[in-house]
């Protein structure tokens, strides 16, 4: 080659120093690039554009807000873990792409090495031609430029690899933190579930304690009054249906006291005053029938002396003894009184001297309700109710022989009068309140104020206290009725109580609260000067006395 350059007119000083390749035992070892040194190239050879991947900035986790332990949820930590895993997979995929591009660049470098060797061989075969040498120098210069570009690209790939590793370390750390936080939340959730379970158990226990401390369900006064009115309305309806056209009752009543075969039930209920009133007032027979029925029902079912209708005598004695023995229990559970301390303005809480009346009533109510659920008690109660109905039916047949032809006629009496009375008596005993039915006429307030002691005398102010019926006309007296009033206010004399007085007794007072006022049949001293609108049948006016429905058509 020096001889060739001299021949082409070039001096030795004009020669450019040749760039000798680094000698190596392996010609391709200079161009071999390991996978660890490959980076994304910043420059590429002509005709080859390596794929450029955008640099994914490390994800910055938004600050998490801590929720209260009451509504804590694990969804946010689980979402963060999935996000970190997805970022890790994306980074791994990018690294796989970069390694594949590095491999392609290494293949291209080997091709360039082969081209360089081929150029060397061509240069030896074609001599030292100047134009050929320039071509070789140009190709070599391009080759070294391409090598520099590959070096820059490898450096860039290494930098990207370091950033990816750093990002993966951050993701790993965040994943570890998320798992730890998840475990913490799960532990807190388990503790909260255990605490919730304990609280539910405590709540159930407290609810049971409250239910145990609560008094038994109280039957309202309105229900007792409604059942009471219903019983006497049924009595009025039965009498109106059965005794409307009876013609033999007058004779039977006249011979009642002298007839040895007459039922003792009737003799014990009817006295001479009532029988005389029947002889004088022929239209009073329905009132007398109602009086007989209600007195028998009261004596056998509704009397205050009956502890619970259907209860046998032995158990009744036991229950009464227990109630009396509860008064001697210690400590006393009655009302406490405050006693002053001598010389000081302080008070001490004294022990009660009487047991709590309501406590005993609650015990009695619960005990009787439990007894009523026994099958044997129900059977005994029905048996006694049937006996009461049959006895009453026998007495009514004596007064009304016409009804004896009815087949099983006592069953209607049993279903419409006796059984409602049994239900009324049972509910009255189930209640913690004390109810009393007064079958006699209470002492008039007017008679007490005027000095009269005769409870049979009816005064004009009593019209407001009672439902007064004129026994002669069966008319109901009203405030606007024209009556002859004596100087002391007397208007007549009471004959019988058609419907008794219903009272709810008060434990702190001897007087009671009237739930249903009585209906009284009265013999007026003088007939009414002006007739008021009356009722011909008791079924129509019985309910209207006590706040019931208006009389139906046909029952006026």
XYZ file of C-alpha atoms in Angstrom:
556
model
C 0.000 0.000 0.000
C 2.841 2.600 0.550
C 4.044 2.053 -2.998
C 0.622 2.670 -4.362
C 0.218 5.912 -2.505
C 3.615 7.158 -3.837
C 2.669 6.406 -7.335
C -0.545 8.436 -7.054
C 1.485 11.571 -6.118
C 1.087 11.611 -2.434
C 3.958 12.281 -0.068
C 4.544 10.193 3.011
C 3.636 13.215 5.143
C 0.159 13.339 3.628
C -0.679 9.892 4.847
C -3.313 9.550 7.447
C -2.526 7.228 10.260
C -4.381 4.015 9.929
C -6.741 2.981 12.707
C -5.713 -0.480 13.616
C -8.344 -2.710 15.093
C -7.682 -4.099 18.478
C -6.107 -7.455 18.126
C -7.812 -10.346 19.705
C -7.609 -14.034 19.529
C -11.324 -14.046 18.669
C -12.115 -11.604 15.828
C -15.782 -11.366 16.959
C -15.072 -10.925 20.640
C -14.712 -7.174 20.156
C -18.250 -6.932 18.832
C -19.888 -9.411 21.205
C -22.192 -7.678 23.658
C -23.576 -9.422 26.699
C -27.243 -9.160 27.608
C -26.366 -7.325 30.798
C -24.675 -4.455 28.806
C -27.444 -3.885 26.296
C -29.474 -0.677 26.563
C -31.966 0.979 24.290
C -29.870 2.715 21.516
C -30.003 6.451 21.099
C -28.748 6.108 17.523
C -29.453 3.383 15.000
C -28.056 2.439 11.683
C -29.715 3.663 8.505
C -32.727 1.635 7.555
C -33.286 0.263 11.074
C -35.351 2.100 13.644
C -35.506 0.244 16.952
C -38.837 0.364 18.732
C -38.932 3.081 21.295
C -40.956 2.404 24.407
C -42.166 5.332 26.456
C -40.596 5.535 29.824
C -43.252 4.672 32.348
C -42.810 6.845 35.387
C -43.080 5.049 38.666
C -46.595 5.046 39.995
C -47.134 7.239 42.924
C -49.600 5.850 45.357
C -52.260 8.271 46.413
C -52.344 8.940 50.074
C -54.727 6.638 51.724
C -57.215 7.854 54.201
C -57.735 5.680 57.244
C -61.248 4.728 57.889
C -62.754 4.221 61.264
C -62.543 0.709 62.559
C -66.350 0.453 62.568
C -66.724 0.476 58.736
C -63.208 -0.586 57.710
C -62.975 -2.360 54.394
C -60.145 -4.334 52.796
C -61.023 -3.472 49.195
C -58.515 -0.568 48.911
C -55.446 -2.617 49.988
C -56.423 -5.449 47.658
C -56.818 -2.960 44.781
C -53.319 -1.578 45.481
C -51.835 -5.088 45.428
C -53.440 -5.842 42.071
C -52.155 -2.516 40.682
C -48.618 -3.256 41.853
C -48.730 -6.731 40.311
C -49.964 -5.311 36.996
C -47.148 -2.702 36.959
C -44.644 -5.443 37.720
C -45.892 -7.533 34.782
C -45.755 -4.495 32.433
C -42.158 -3.730 33.448
C -41.168 -7.361 32.990
C -42.708 -7.320 29.486
C -40.770 -4.143 28.590
C -37.526 -5.747 29.756
C -38.260 -8.777 27.569
C -38.764 -6.439 24.545
C -35.496 -4.581 25.255
C -33.564 -7.852 25.457
C -35.044 -8.944 22.149
C -33.976 -5.651 20.507
C -30.499 -6.041 21.986
C -30.296 -9.468 20.424
C -31.287 -8.004 17.056
C -28.597 -5.320 17.384
C -26.015 -8.014 18.177
C -27.056 -9.909 15.049
C -26.733 -6.721 13.014
C -23.268 -6.126 14.511
C -22.176 -9.595 13.424
C -23.422 -8.806 9.914
C -21.350 -5.631 9.897
C -18.313 -7.598 11.001
C -18.832 -9.952 8.097
C -19.135 -6.975 5.729
C -15.900 -5.545 7.108
C -14.104 -8.826 6.531
C -15.554 -8.967 3.037
C -14.287 -5.408 2.347
C -10.827 -6.328 3.556
C -10.785 -9.258 1.216
C -11.965 -7.083 -1.683
C -9.246 -4.506 -0.932
C -6.513 -7.133 -1.045
C -7.745 -8.511 -4.342
C -8.188 -5.180 -6.187
C -4.911 -3.595 -5.125
C -4.224 -0.192 -3.749
C -6.570 1.777 -5.935
C -7.191 5.259 -4.514
C -10.879 5.284 -5.181
C -11.257 1.875 -3.610
C -9.345 3.014 -0.552
C -11.562 6.056 -0.139
C -14.569 3.807 -0.299
C -13.077 1.580 2.349
C -12.297 4.569 4.561
C -15.858 5.859 4.153
C -17.322 2.496 5.017
C -15.008 2.209 8.009
C -16.001 5.688 9.202
C -19.667 4.736 8.937
C -18.927 1.529 10.775
C -17.298 3.331 13.697
C -20.156 5.825 13.809
C -22.567 2.955 13.978
C -20.495 1.354 16.746
C -20.588 4.629 18.723
C -24.320 4.766 18.242
C -24.647 1.196 19.558
C -22.527 2.105 22.571
C -24.806 5.010 23.369
C -27.820 2.797 22.929
C -26.367 0.157 25.243
C -25.655 2.826 27.871
C -29.245 4.053 27.567
C -30.576 0.489 27.990
C -28.461 0.020 31.091
C -29.863 3.235 32.523
C -33.424 2.111 31.766
C -32.701 -1.274 33.315
C -31.522 0.368 36.522
C -34.650 2.535 36.638
C -36.830 -0.538 36.046
C -35.106 -2.435 38.846
C -35.574 0.539 41.170
C -39.254 0.744 40.219
C -39.675 -3.009 40.809
C -38.077 -2.621 44.240
C -40.557 0.150 45.030
C -43.458 -1.994 43.855
C -42.199 -4.906 45.942
C -41.942 -2.676 49.005
C -45.405 -1.248 48.434
C -46.806 -4.765 47.962
C -45.216 -5.861 51.231
C -46.681 -2.818 53.001
C -50.125 -3.502 51.471
C -50.004 -7.133 52.608
C -49.002 -6.085 56.121
C -51.792 -3.497 56.204
C -54.245 -6.098 54.913
C -53.206 -8.505 57.642
C -53.647 -5.723 60.220
C -57.113 -4.904 58.911
C -58.082 -8.583 58.905
C -56.922 -8.894 62.513
C -58.914 -5.786 63.470
C -61.931 -7.124 61.601
C -61.762 -10.418 63.487
C -61.507 -8.545 66.785
C -64.483 -6.380 65.819
C -66.488 -9.469 64.855
C -65.707 -11.074 68.216
C -66.631 -7.845 69.991
C -69.837 -7.606 67.960
C -70.702 -11.176 68.892
C -70.148 -10.412 72.583
C -72.262 -7.250 72.301
C -75.076 -9.213 70.630
C -74.982 -11.739 73.448
C -75.076 -8.924 76.021
C -77.942 -7.263 74.136
C -79.925 -10.498 74.077
C -79.323 -10.995 77.786
C -80.369 -7.415 78.555
C -83.488 -7.803 76.422
C -84.380 -10.989 78.293
C -83.822 -9.224 81.615
C -86.040 -6.337 80.532
C -88.779 -8.736 79.436
C -88.519 -10.572 82.751
C -88.789 -7.307 84.676
C -91.740 -6.030 82.660
C -95.178 -6.561 84.163
C -97.592 -8.893 82.390
C -99.615 -7.388 79.606
C -102.430 -5.333 81.082
C -105.939 -5.785 79.710
C -107.330 -2.287 79.042
C -110.460 -1.063 80.777
C -112.116 -0.477 77.409
C -111.932 -4.202 76.578
C -113.465 -5.169 79.925
C -116.241 -2.577 79.462
C -116.972 -3.767 75.913
C -117.228 -7.402 76.988
C -119.393 -6.382 79.946
C -121.812 -4.436 77.723
C -121.876 -7.298 75.233
C -123.002 -9.790 77.907
C -125.970 -7.654 78.966
C -126.816 -6.790 75.391
C -127.010 -10.528 74.661
C -129.279 -10.995 77.689
C -131.616 -8.283 76.377
C -131.621 -9.794 72.883
C -132.408 -13.301 74.175
C -135.297 -12.072 76.336
C -136.758 -9.997 73.506
C -136.693 -13.015 71.186
C -138.036 -15.620 73.617
C -140.438 -13.774 75.950
C -142.084 -11.331 73.560
C -145.382 -13.232 73.258
C -145.384 -15.124 76.562
C -148.767 -15.216 78.336
C -148.052 -17.564 81.247
C -145.302 -15.708 83.056
C -147.700 -13.602 85.138
C -149.407 -16.706 86.531
C -146.143 -18.484 87.203
C -144.719 -15.502 89.076
C -147.908 -15.188 91.180
C -147.640 -18.833 92.294
C -143.843 -18.870 92.624
C -143.497 -18.497 96.380
C -146.357 -20.884 97.171
C -145.324 -23.574 94.661
C -143.124 -26.177 96.333
C -141.940 -27.481 92.935
C -140.726 -24.065 91.812
C -136.956 -23.870 91.201
C -134.983 -22.667 94.207
C -132.961 -20.510 91.836
C -135.986 -18.291 91.228
C -136.995 -18.169 94.892
C -133.518 -17.045 95.909
C -133.481 -14.231 93.358
C -137.050 -12.858 93.351
C -138.468 -11.230 96.455
C -142.001 -10.053 97.288
C -141.357 -6.472 96.071
C -140.443 -7.647 92.588
C -143.360 -10.056 92.401
C -145.765 -7.315 93.513
C -144.329 -5.008 90.867
C -145.051 -7.678 88.280
C -148.686 -7.895 89.350
C -149.095 -4.137 89.195
C -147.122 -3.545 85.965
C -147.804 -6.247 83.411
C -145.255 -4.873 80.936
C -142.426 -5.321 83.465
C -142.070 -9.062 82.803
C -139.135 -8.668 80.328
C -137.268 -6.573 82.903
C -137.802 -9.277 85.522
C -136.446 -11.938 83.151
C -133.337 -9.844 82.544
C -132.958 -9.370 86.277
C -133.167 -13.137 86.882
C -130.593 -13.964 84.191
C -128.082 -11.316 85.207
C -128.338 -12.226 88.906
C -127.760 -15.930 88.172
C -124.799 -15.150 85.910
C -123.353 -12.851 88.555
C -123.712 -15.348 91.401
C -122.253 -18.298 89.479
C -119.592 -16.620 87.287
C -118.929 -12.924 87.962
C -119.080 -12.706 91.763
C -116.086 -11.247 93.609
C -115.829 -14.371 95.765
C -115.015 -16.546 92.713
C -111.205 -16.615 92.418
C -111.299 -17.925 88.844
C -114.314 -19.589 87.234
C -113.450 -23.231 86.538
C -110.798 -23.523 89.273
C -111.452 -26.296 91.779
C -111.834 -25.478 95.467
C -108.560 -27.142 96.555
C -106.378 -25.120 94.176
C -108.305 -21.961 94.974
C -107.490 -22.371 98.680
C -103.813 -22.918 97.871
C -103.575 -19.803 95.681
C -105.344 -17.629 98.242
C -103.000 -18.905 100.961
C -99.944 -18.128 98.831
C -101.192 -14.592 98.168
C -101.712 -14.000 101.896
C -98.293 -15.512 102.731
C -96.587 -13.137 100.271
C -97.536 -10.277 102.564
C -95.097 -11.594 105.186
C -92.106 -11.972 102.859
C -88.917 -10.047 103.623
C -87.790 -7.575 102.508
C -91.069 -5.759 102.103
C -91.697 -4.466 98.604
C -94.352 -1.910 99.379
C -94.221 1.843 99.307
C -91.393 3.453 101.319
C -91.882 6.474 103.521
C -89.298 9.101 104.377
C -88.762 9.726 108.065
C -87.010 12.904 109.322
C -83.805 12.555 111.360
C -84.055 14.296 114.692
C -82.181 17.606 114.751
C -81.163 17.451 111.080
C -82.769 18.456 107.840
C -82.336 14.990 106.401
C -84.611 12.035 105.806
C -84.072 8.305 106.041
C -85.792 5.764 103.835
C -87.936 3.565 106.069
C -88.793 -0.061 105.333
C -92.296 -0.537 103.913
C -94.889 -1.775 106.307
C -97.103 -3.374 103.623
C -96.224 -5.516 100.627
C -96.594 -4.031 97.191
C -100.187 -4.635 96.133
C -99.221 -4.537 92.460
C -96.538 -7.210 92.989
C -99.097 -9.663 94.367
C -101.555 -8.780 91.608
C -98.907 -9.440 88.952
C -98.106 -12.801 90.517
C -101.796 -13.697 90.630
C -102.309 -12.603 87.007
C -99.381 -14.637 85.665
C -100.337 -17.678 87.736
C -103.948 -17.671 86.569
C -102.919 -17.178 82.938
C -100.637 -20.219 83.237
C -103.457 -22.275 84.767
C -105.814 -21.280 81.962
C -103.462 -22.866 79.411
C -103.834 -26.312 80.947
C -106.118 -28.606 78.955
C -107.751 -29.981 82.084
C -108.694 -26.502 83.245
C -110.408 -25.686 79.949
C -112.443 -28.884 80.175
C -113.447 -28.156 83.767
C -114.407 -24.586 82.904
C -116.615 -25.748 80.009
C -118.241 -28.392 82.230
C -119.137 -25.839 84.901
C -120.373 -23.338 82.310
C -122.664 -26.021 80.859
C -124.072 -26.743 84.308
C -124.778 -23.027 84.847
C -126.575 -22.813 81.486
C -128.721 -25.877 82.149
C -129.734 -24.679 85.630
C -130.732 -21.314 84.216
C -132.615 -22.986 81.366
C -134.594 -25.119 83.827
C -135.617 -22.015 85.797
C -136.627 -20.139 82.655
C -138.771 -23.072 81.483
C -140.785 -22.752 84.707
C -141.571 -19.099 83.835
C -141.854 -19.642 80.064
C -143.235 -23.130 79.409
C -143.429 -22.337 75.681
C -139.624 -22.570 75.272
C -139.509 -26.154 76.568
C -140.447 -27.360 73.083
C -137.157 -26.078 71.667
C -134.645 -28.831 70.980
C -131.360 -28.075 72.734
C -132.642 -24.598 73.467
C -130.192 -24.248 76.320
C -127.292 -24.280 73.816
C -128.248 -20.886 72.416
C -128.440 -19.563 75.973
C -125.055 -21.170 76.646
C -123.342 -19.755 73.543
C -124.789 -16.233 73.608
C -124.866 -15.469 77.361
C -122.963 -17.956 79.539
C -119.739 -18.283 77.515
C -119.336 -14.495 76.940
C -119.816 -14.094 80.705
C -117.127 -16.745 81.333
C -114.695 -14.930 79.028
C -115.467 -11.640 80.792
C -114.850 -13.182 84.226
C -111.587 -14.773 83.046
C -110.219 -11.510 81.613
C -111.223 -9.645 84.777
C -109.147 -12.104 86.840
C -106.238 -12.021 84.372
C -105.922 -8.257 84.750
C -103.733 -6.753 87.466
C -106.577 -4.363 88.220
C -109.453 -5.269 90.530
C -112.959 -5.044 89.072
C -116.207 -5.283 90.982
C -119.804 -5.649 89.839
C -122.284 -3.947 92.171
C -125.724 -5.597 91.860
C -127.435 -3.432 94.477
C -128.176 0.247 94.102
C -125.374 2.414 95.559
C -126.342 5.047 98.124
C -127.417 8.204 96.323
C -125.285 11.283 96.801
C -128.470 13.326 96.970
C -129.880 11.209 99.782
C -126.631 11.468 101.722
C -126.527 15.242 101.414
C -130.177 15.605 102.400
C -129.884 13.293 105.406
C -131.897 10.405 103.941
C -130.474 6.933 104.477
C -132.953 4.928 102.364
C -131.046 3.685 99.287
C -134.333 2.693 97.553
C -135.381 6.310 97.033
C -134.497 7.863 93.648
C -133.873 11.584 93.449
C -133.878 13.775 90.376
C -130.035 14.286 90.287
C -129.661 10.494 90.065
C -130.759 10.683 86.429
C -127.202 11.715 85.612
C -125.676 8.848 87.637
C -127.928 5.997 86.511
C -129.868 4.914 83.483
C -133.369 5.123 85.037
C -136.264 3.236 83.444
C -139.887 3.828 84.325
C -141.160 0.332 85.153
C -144.697 1.306 84.165
C -143.888 2.492 80.646
C -140.314 1.144 80.177
C -139.294 4.651 79.136
C -135.806 5.972 79.829
C -135.822 9.113 81.956
C -133.895 12.077 80.628
C -132.986 15.495 81.908
C -135.790 17.095 79.920
C -138.447 14.618 81.112
C -141.373 16.352 82.842
C -141.557 14.764 86.293
C -143.189 15.642 89.558
C -140.318 16.396 91.920
C -140.864 16.519 95.685
C -139.388 19.192 97.871
C -136.422 16.974 98.775
C -135.891 16.060 95.086
C -137.516 12.647 95.231
C -139.075 11.309 92.025
C -139.712 7.655 92.841
C -138.536 4.376 94.346
C -136.157 1.871 92.826
C -137.479 -1.656 92.205
C -134.511 -3.595 90.834
C -131.142 -3.184 89.121
C -131.521 -4.375 85.535
C -127.844 -3.969 84.759
C -125.263 -3.763 87.619
C -122.556 -1.155 88.075
C -119.034 -2.033 86.872
C -116.182 -0.484 88.904
C -112.410 -0.597 88.670
C -111.127 -0.353 92.204
C -108.222 1.907 93.144
C -105.638 0.573 95.570
C -105.199 3.938 97.303
C -108.908 4.640 97.652
C -112.015 2.789 98.773
C -113.998 4.296 95.882
C -113.676 2.961 92.388
C -113.844 4.300 88.865
C -117.177 3.610 87.160
C -116.656 1.958 83.794
C -120.342 1.200 83.100
C -123.155 2.935 84.993
C -126.076 0.829 86.225
C -129.539 0.589 84.730
C -132.284 0.845 87.382
C -136.010 0.082 87.077
C -137.927 2.760 89.068
C -141.507 3.102 90.248
C -142.271 6.838 89.810
C -144.298 8.646 92.464
C -146.319 10.330 89.714
C -146.530 9.411 85.993
C -144.582 11.524 83.578
C -146.571 14.465 82.226
C -144.784 14.342 78.908
C -143.778 11.083 77.348
C -140.260 10.982 75.949
C -138.969 8.742 73.215
C -138.488 5.328 74.750
C -137.592 1.836 73.726
C -139.904 -1.088 73.491
C -137.166 -3.636 73.542
C -134.083 -3.751 75.745
C -131.899 -4.876 72.843
C -132.203 -1.376 71.416
C -131.403 0.717 74.468
C -129.058 -1.583 76.410
C -125.991 -0.675 74.363
C -126.881 3.023 74.038
C -126.723 3.437 77.836
C -123.051 2.614 77.896
C -121.682 4.314 74.810
C -122.455 1.488 72.376
C -123.810 1.642 68.858
C -127.127 3.237 68.014
C -130.218 0.955 68.016
C -130.879 -0.861 64.803
C -134.041 -0.472 62.785
C -136.776 -2.616 64.259
C -135.366 -2.345 67.825
C -136.860 0.969 68.881
